[in-house]
Each structure stands twice: as C-alpha cells, then as structure tokens.
Short mmCIF file of C-alpha atoms in Angstrom, two decimals:
data_model
loop_
_atom_site.label_atom_id
_atom_site.label_comp_id
_atom_site.label_asym_id
_atom_site.label_seq_id
_atom_site.Cartn_x
_atom_site.Cartn_y
_atom_site.Cartn_z
CA UNK A 888 0.00 0.00 0.00
CA UNK A 889 2.92 2.37 0.50
CA UNK A 890 3.38 2.80 -3.26
CA UNK A 891 -0.36 3.39 -3.66
CA UNK A 892 -0.38 6.05 -0.95
CA UNK A 893 2.67 7.70 -2.51
CA UNK A 894 1.02 7.76 -5.96
CA UNK A 895 -2.32 9.00 -4.61
CA UNK A 896 -0.52 11.72 -2.63
CA UNK A 897 0.54 13.33 -5.91
CA UNK A 898 -3.13 14.38 -6.33
CA UNK A 899 -4.67 14.23 -2.85
CA UNK A 900 -3.77 15.00 0.75
CA UNK A 901 -1.97 11.89 2.04
CA UNK A 902 -4.75 9.31 2.54
CA UNK A 903 -5.16 6.91 5.44
CA UNK A 904 -4.08 3.34 4.69
CA UNK A 905 -7.56 2.19 5.82
CA UNK A 906 -9.08 4.04 2.86
CA UNK A 907 -6.68 2.78 0.16
CA UNK A 908 -6.92 -0.33 -2.03
CA UNK A 909 -4.56 -1.77 -4.63
CA UNK A 910 -6.51 -3.30 -7.52
CA UNK A 911 -5.88 -4.99 -10.89
CA UNK A 912 -6.65 -1.86 -12.91
CA UNK A 913 -9.22 0.93 -12.95
CA UNK A 914 -11.68 -1.18 -14.96
CA UNK A 915 -11.86 -3.77 -12.18
CA UNK A 916 -12.55 -1.04 -9.61
CA UNK A 917 -15.44 0.23 -11.71
CA UNK A 918 -16.83 -3.32 -11.95
CA UNK A 919 -16.62 -3.60 -8.16
CA UNK A 920 -18.29 -0.25 -7.53
CA UNK A 921 -21.05 -0.88 -10.08
CA UNK A 922 -21.65 -4.28 -8.45
CA UNK A 923 -22.15 -2.58 -5.09
CA UNK A 924 -24.43 0.04 -6.66
CA UNK A 925 -26.39 -2.64 -8.51
CA UNK A 926 -27.33 -4.24 -5.21
CA UNK A 927 -28.86 -0.97 -4.05
CA UNK A 928 -30.64 -0.17 -7.31
CA UNK A 929 -30.80 3.30 -8.77
CA UNK A 930 -29.16 5.03 -11.68
CA UNK A 931 -25.64 6.35 -12.19
CA UNK A 932 -25.49 9.88 -13.65
CA UNK A 933 -22.76 10.49 -16.23
CA UNK A 934 -21.75 12.97 -18.91
CA UNK A 935 -23.61 12.67 -22.19
CA UNK A 936 -20.38 11.24 -23.65
CA UNK A 937 -18.93 8.50 -21.46
CA UNK A 938 -16.11 5.97 -21.54
CA UNK A 939 -17.27 2.90 -23.52
CA UNK A 940 -15.77 0.69 -20.79
CA UNK A 941 -18.19 2.08 -18.20
CA UNK A 942 -21.10 1.57 -20.58
CA UNK A 943 -20.10 -2.06 -21.07
CA UNK A 944 -19.82 -2.64 -17.31
CA UNK A 945 -23.19 -1.02 -16.61
CA UNK A 946 -24.84 -3.06 -19.36
CA UNK A 947 -23.36 -6.31 -18.06
CA UNK A 948 -24.50 -5.60 -14.49
CA UNK A 949 -27.88 -4.08 -15.43
CA UNK A 950 -27.02 -0.76 -13.78
CA UNK A 951 -28.81 2.05 -15.65
CA UNK A 952 -26.84 5.12 -16.71
CA UNK A 953 -28.41 8.55 -17.08
CA UNK A 954 -26.68 10.94 -19.50
CA UNK A 955 -26.74 14.46 -18.08
CA UNK A 956 -26.94 17.40 -20.43
CA UNK A 957 -23.52 19.03 -20.78
CA UNK A 958 -21.90 22.20 -22.03
CA UNK A 959 -18.24 23.05 -22.64
CA UNK A 960 -17.49 22.73 -18.90
CA UNK A 961 -19.10 19.31 -18.42
CA UNK A 962 -22.39 18.11 -16.85
CA UNK A 963 -24.84 20.90 -16.08
CA UNK A 964 -25.47 21.31 -12.33
CA UNK A 965 -29.18 22.05 -12.90
CA UNK A 966 -29.59 18.80 -14.83
CA UNK A 967 -27.82 16.87 -12.07
CA UNK A 968 -29.85 18.48 -9.29
CA UNK A 969 -33.11 17.83 -11.15
CA UNK A 970 -32.35 14.10 -11.21
CA UNK A 971 -31.23 14.12 -7.57
CA UNK A 972 -34.43 15.90 -6.57
CA UNK A 973 -36.46 13.16 -8.25
CA UNK A 974 -34.57 10.53 -6.25
CA UNK A 975 -33.32 8.75 -9.37
CA UNK A 976 -29.57 8.95 -8.84
CA UNK A 977 -27.49 6.52 -6.76
CA UNK A 978 -24.09 7.92 -7.85
CA UNK A 979 -22.39 10.47 -10.08
CA UNK A 980 -19.60 9.16 -12.33
CA UNK A 981 -17.04 11.75 -13.46
CA UNK A 982 -13.88 11.44 -15.55
CA UNK A 983 -12.87 15.05 -14.90
CA UNK A 984 -9.35 15.24 -16.34
CA UNK A 985 -8.92 14.65 -20.09
CA UNK A 986 -12.30 12.93 -20.20
CA UNK A 987 -12.64 9.89 -22.44
CA UNK A 988 -13.71 10.39 -25.23
CA UNK A 989 -14.05 14.21 -25.35
CA UNK A 990 -10.64 15.14 -23.75
CA UNK A 991 -12.47 17.81 -21.70
CA UNK A 992 -10.89 18.80 -18.40
CA UNK A 993 -13.65 20.01 -16.10
CA UNK A 994 -12.82 23.42 -14.58
CA UNK A 995 -13.11 24.13 -10.87
CA UNK A 996 -16.10 26.40 -11.53
CA UNK A 997 -18.04 23.30 -12.63
CA UNK A 998 -16.63 20.83 -10.11
CA UNK A 999 -17.67 22.95 -7.12
CA UNK A 1000 -21.43 23.18 -7.87
CA UNK A 1001 -21.59 19.45 -8.74
CA UNK A 1002 -19.91 18.65 -5.41
CA UNK A 1003 -22.31 20.96 -3.56
CA UNK A 1004 -25.33 19.16 -5.06
CA UNK A 1005 -23.88 15.70 -4.39
CA UNK A 1006 -23.26 16.66 -0.76
CA UNK A 1007 -26.74 18.08 -0.28
CA UNK A 1008 -28.38 14.94 -1.69
CA UNK A 1009 -25.82 12.47 -0.23
CA UNK A 1010 -25.00 11.12 -3.70
CA UNK A 1011 -21.65 9.28 -3.90
CA UNK A 1012 -19.18 10.46 -6.53
CA UNK A 1013 -17.08 8.01 -8.56
CA UNK A 1014 -14.05 9.98 -9.75
CA UNK A 1015 -12.17 8.17 -12.52
CA UNK A 1016 -8.96 10.18 -12.67
CA UNK A 1017 -6.92 7.92 -14.95
CA UNK A 1018 -5.20 10.82 -16.72
CA UNK A 1019 -4.70 13.03 -13.64
CA UNK A 1020 -0.93 13.24 -13.78
CA UNK A 1021 -0.66 14.22 -17.45
CA UNK A 1022 -1.67 17.93 -17.35
CA UNK A 1023 0.86 20.45 -16.08
CA UNK A 1024 -1.76 22.59 -14.34
CA UNK A 1025 -3.53 21.07 -11.36
CA UNK A 1026 -7.23 21.45 -10.54
CA UNK A 1027 -8.51 20.18 -7.16
CA UNK A 1028 -9.98 16.69 -7.43
CA UNK A 1029 -13.58 15.93 -6.43
CA UNK A 1030 -12.01 13.80 -3.67
CA UNK A 1031 -10.36 16.93 -2.27
CA UNK A 1032 -13.58 18.92 -2.41
CA UNK A 1033 -15.77 16.16 -0.92
CA UNK A 1034 -13.61 13.32 0.47
CA UNK A 1035 -16.48 11.95 2.57
CA UNK A 1036 -18.56 10.93 -0.49
CA UNK A 1037 -15.98 10.42 -3.25
CA UNK A 1038 -14.42 7.23 -4.58
CA UNK A 1039 -11.14 8.41 -6.13
CA UNK A 1040 -9.70 5.99 -8.69
CA UNK A 1041 -6.42 6.31 -10.53
CA UNK A 1042 -3.72 4.05 -11.88
CA UNK A 1043 -0.53 3.74 -13.86
CA UNK A 1044 -1.66 2.43 -17.25
CA UNK A 1045 -2.65 5.83 -18.72
CA UNK A 1046 0.09 7.97 -17.13
CA UNK A 1047 3.06 5.63 -16.97
CA UNK A 1048 2.74 2.56 -19.19
CA UNK A 1049 -0.20 0.85 -20.88
CA UNK A 1050 0.89 -2.63 -19.82
CA UNK A 1051 1.07 -1.74 -16.13
CA UNK A 1052 -2.51 -2.63 -15.24
CA UNK A 1053 -2.78 -1.54 -11.64
CA UNK A 1054 -5.33 0.72 -9.99
CA UNK A 1055 -5.31 2.62 -6.74
CA UNK A 1056 -8.49 3.61 -4.90
CA UNK A 1057 -9.06 6.08 -2.10
CA UNK A 1058 -12.48 5.37 -0.62
CA UNK A 1059 -14.81 7.69 1.32
CA UNK A 1060 -14.05 6.13 4.70
CA UNK A 1061 -12.84 2.84 6.16
CA UNK A 1062 -16.20 1.01 6.14
CA UNK A 1063 -17.00 1.86 2.53
CA UNK A 1064 -13.51 0.84 1.46
CA UNK A 1065 -13.91 -2.53 3.21
CA UNK A 1066 -17.16 -3.14 1.30
CA UNK A 1067 -15.41 -2.49 -2.00
CA UNK A 1068 -12.51 -4.72 -0.94
CA UNK A 1069 -14.98 -7.56 -0.38
CA UNK A 1070 -16.54 -7.08 -3.81
CA UNK A 1071 -13.12 -6.99 -5.48
CA UNK A 1072 -12.01 -10.18 -3.70
CA UNK A 1073 -15.10 -11.95 -5.04
CA UNK A 1074 -14.50 -10.65 -8.57
CA UNK A 1075 -10.69 -10.80 -8.89
CA UNK A 1076 -9.32 -12.55 -5.77
CA UNK A 1077 -6.39 -10.07 -5.77
CA UNK A 1078 -4.24 -7.93 -7.99
CA UNK A 1079 -1.17 -9.62 -9.44
CA UNK A 1080 1.72 -9.63 -6.93
CA UNK A 1081 4.19 -9.40 -9.83
CA UNK A 1082 2.45 -6.32 -11.26
CA UNK A 1083 2.27 -4.80 -7.77
CA UNK A 1084 6.00 -5.34 -7.30
CA UNK A 1085 6.81 -3.79 -10.70
CA UNK A 1086 4.66 -0.75 -9.91
CA UNK A 1087 6.24 -0.39 -6.47
#
C-alpha cells in the first residue's frame, strides 16, 4: 500500500491506509463499484459522452446510466440536481481530467457546484482520474472537495505505461472501502503480486 499512498498523494492530501486499495486496474474497480451500486438499485449519472468501458460494465450488471446534459465545462449542475431531486440517482460518475472520449478537463467552476449538489443529496461520486498526472496545471480533485462521499480511482496504465494494469483507490471512509474490498475479492481474488512489485 505504501506505493499506492505515494502515488495518490501526488493528487490528494496523504490518505489513510484504511481508505486505500490496490486493484488490478481501474476497470476492475469500476466493476466492483457498479456491483455494489447494482445491489442498491438506482441510476448512475454520467456525462452525455462517457467511456465505452463504463457503458459495457453497466450493461453487463444491469445498472442504468443517465446521461446528463452538458456544455463546454461538463455536466450541467441544474440537470444533475433535477435528477437528484427526483430521487433517481445513486451515484455520479465523473472522468474530470482529459475525459474519455471528449478530452475535456472540467474546470473548478463546474466541479464545485456538482460537489455541492452531491453533498446536499448524499450522492456518492465516482471519480475516474486515470489521466490526472498528465496535465501540467492542477485542478482540485472531487475527492479533495468532498472526500467523505468520493471514490477516487487512478492508476498507472494511462500515465506511466499501458501494460502496467494496476489501480489505486481512495475510498470515502474505512467502512465503505472494506465493502469495495470484499466485492473486489469476489471478482478478482487479488491484484497480481508481480504487477504490484513492478509498480512499487
């Protein structure tokens, strides 16, 4: 976990080891989180353009996605709040830095109102920050703005080397992180010790 904490600390305040998981890639983390969400029911709000990998996971697990209306800054806060008000949303998925497939980086002026709404309606945020270390300028992550409700996911395959399939997760608290760890053990048993050692 020390390598994971070191990598995560490049983007976040140094996380507690109880809130950090090492996983076999970002995709596997999304499968685990969508599995947990699928048990609860509800819909995951996303941008109107979303990573095809997430769409495939949601389809496989029968977790509905709701495409929020967007502008040049990303999902519209009013559209997100409207869905939250109706009680339809179980999580907000964001890929805020160099979003796949649009390459949009969501500015702070859009992140802050989305976080405010998610906090008011107690909607968890799934922050897929695979490309976080590529830009030279740094914008605060959703996990910095609302650590108590945000699942922060990053890894090495997009920033360091495509073959290094390892993901690091900072969960919104010890208990939530333990629940995800249980789901990931059922799905993947563990991440590859060889890959972990190479990344470390």
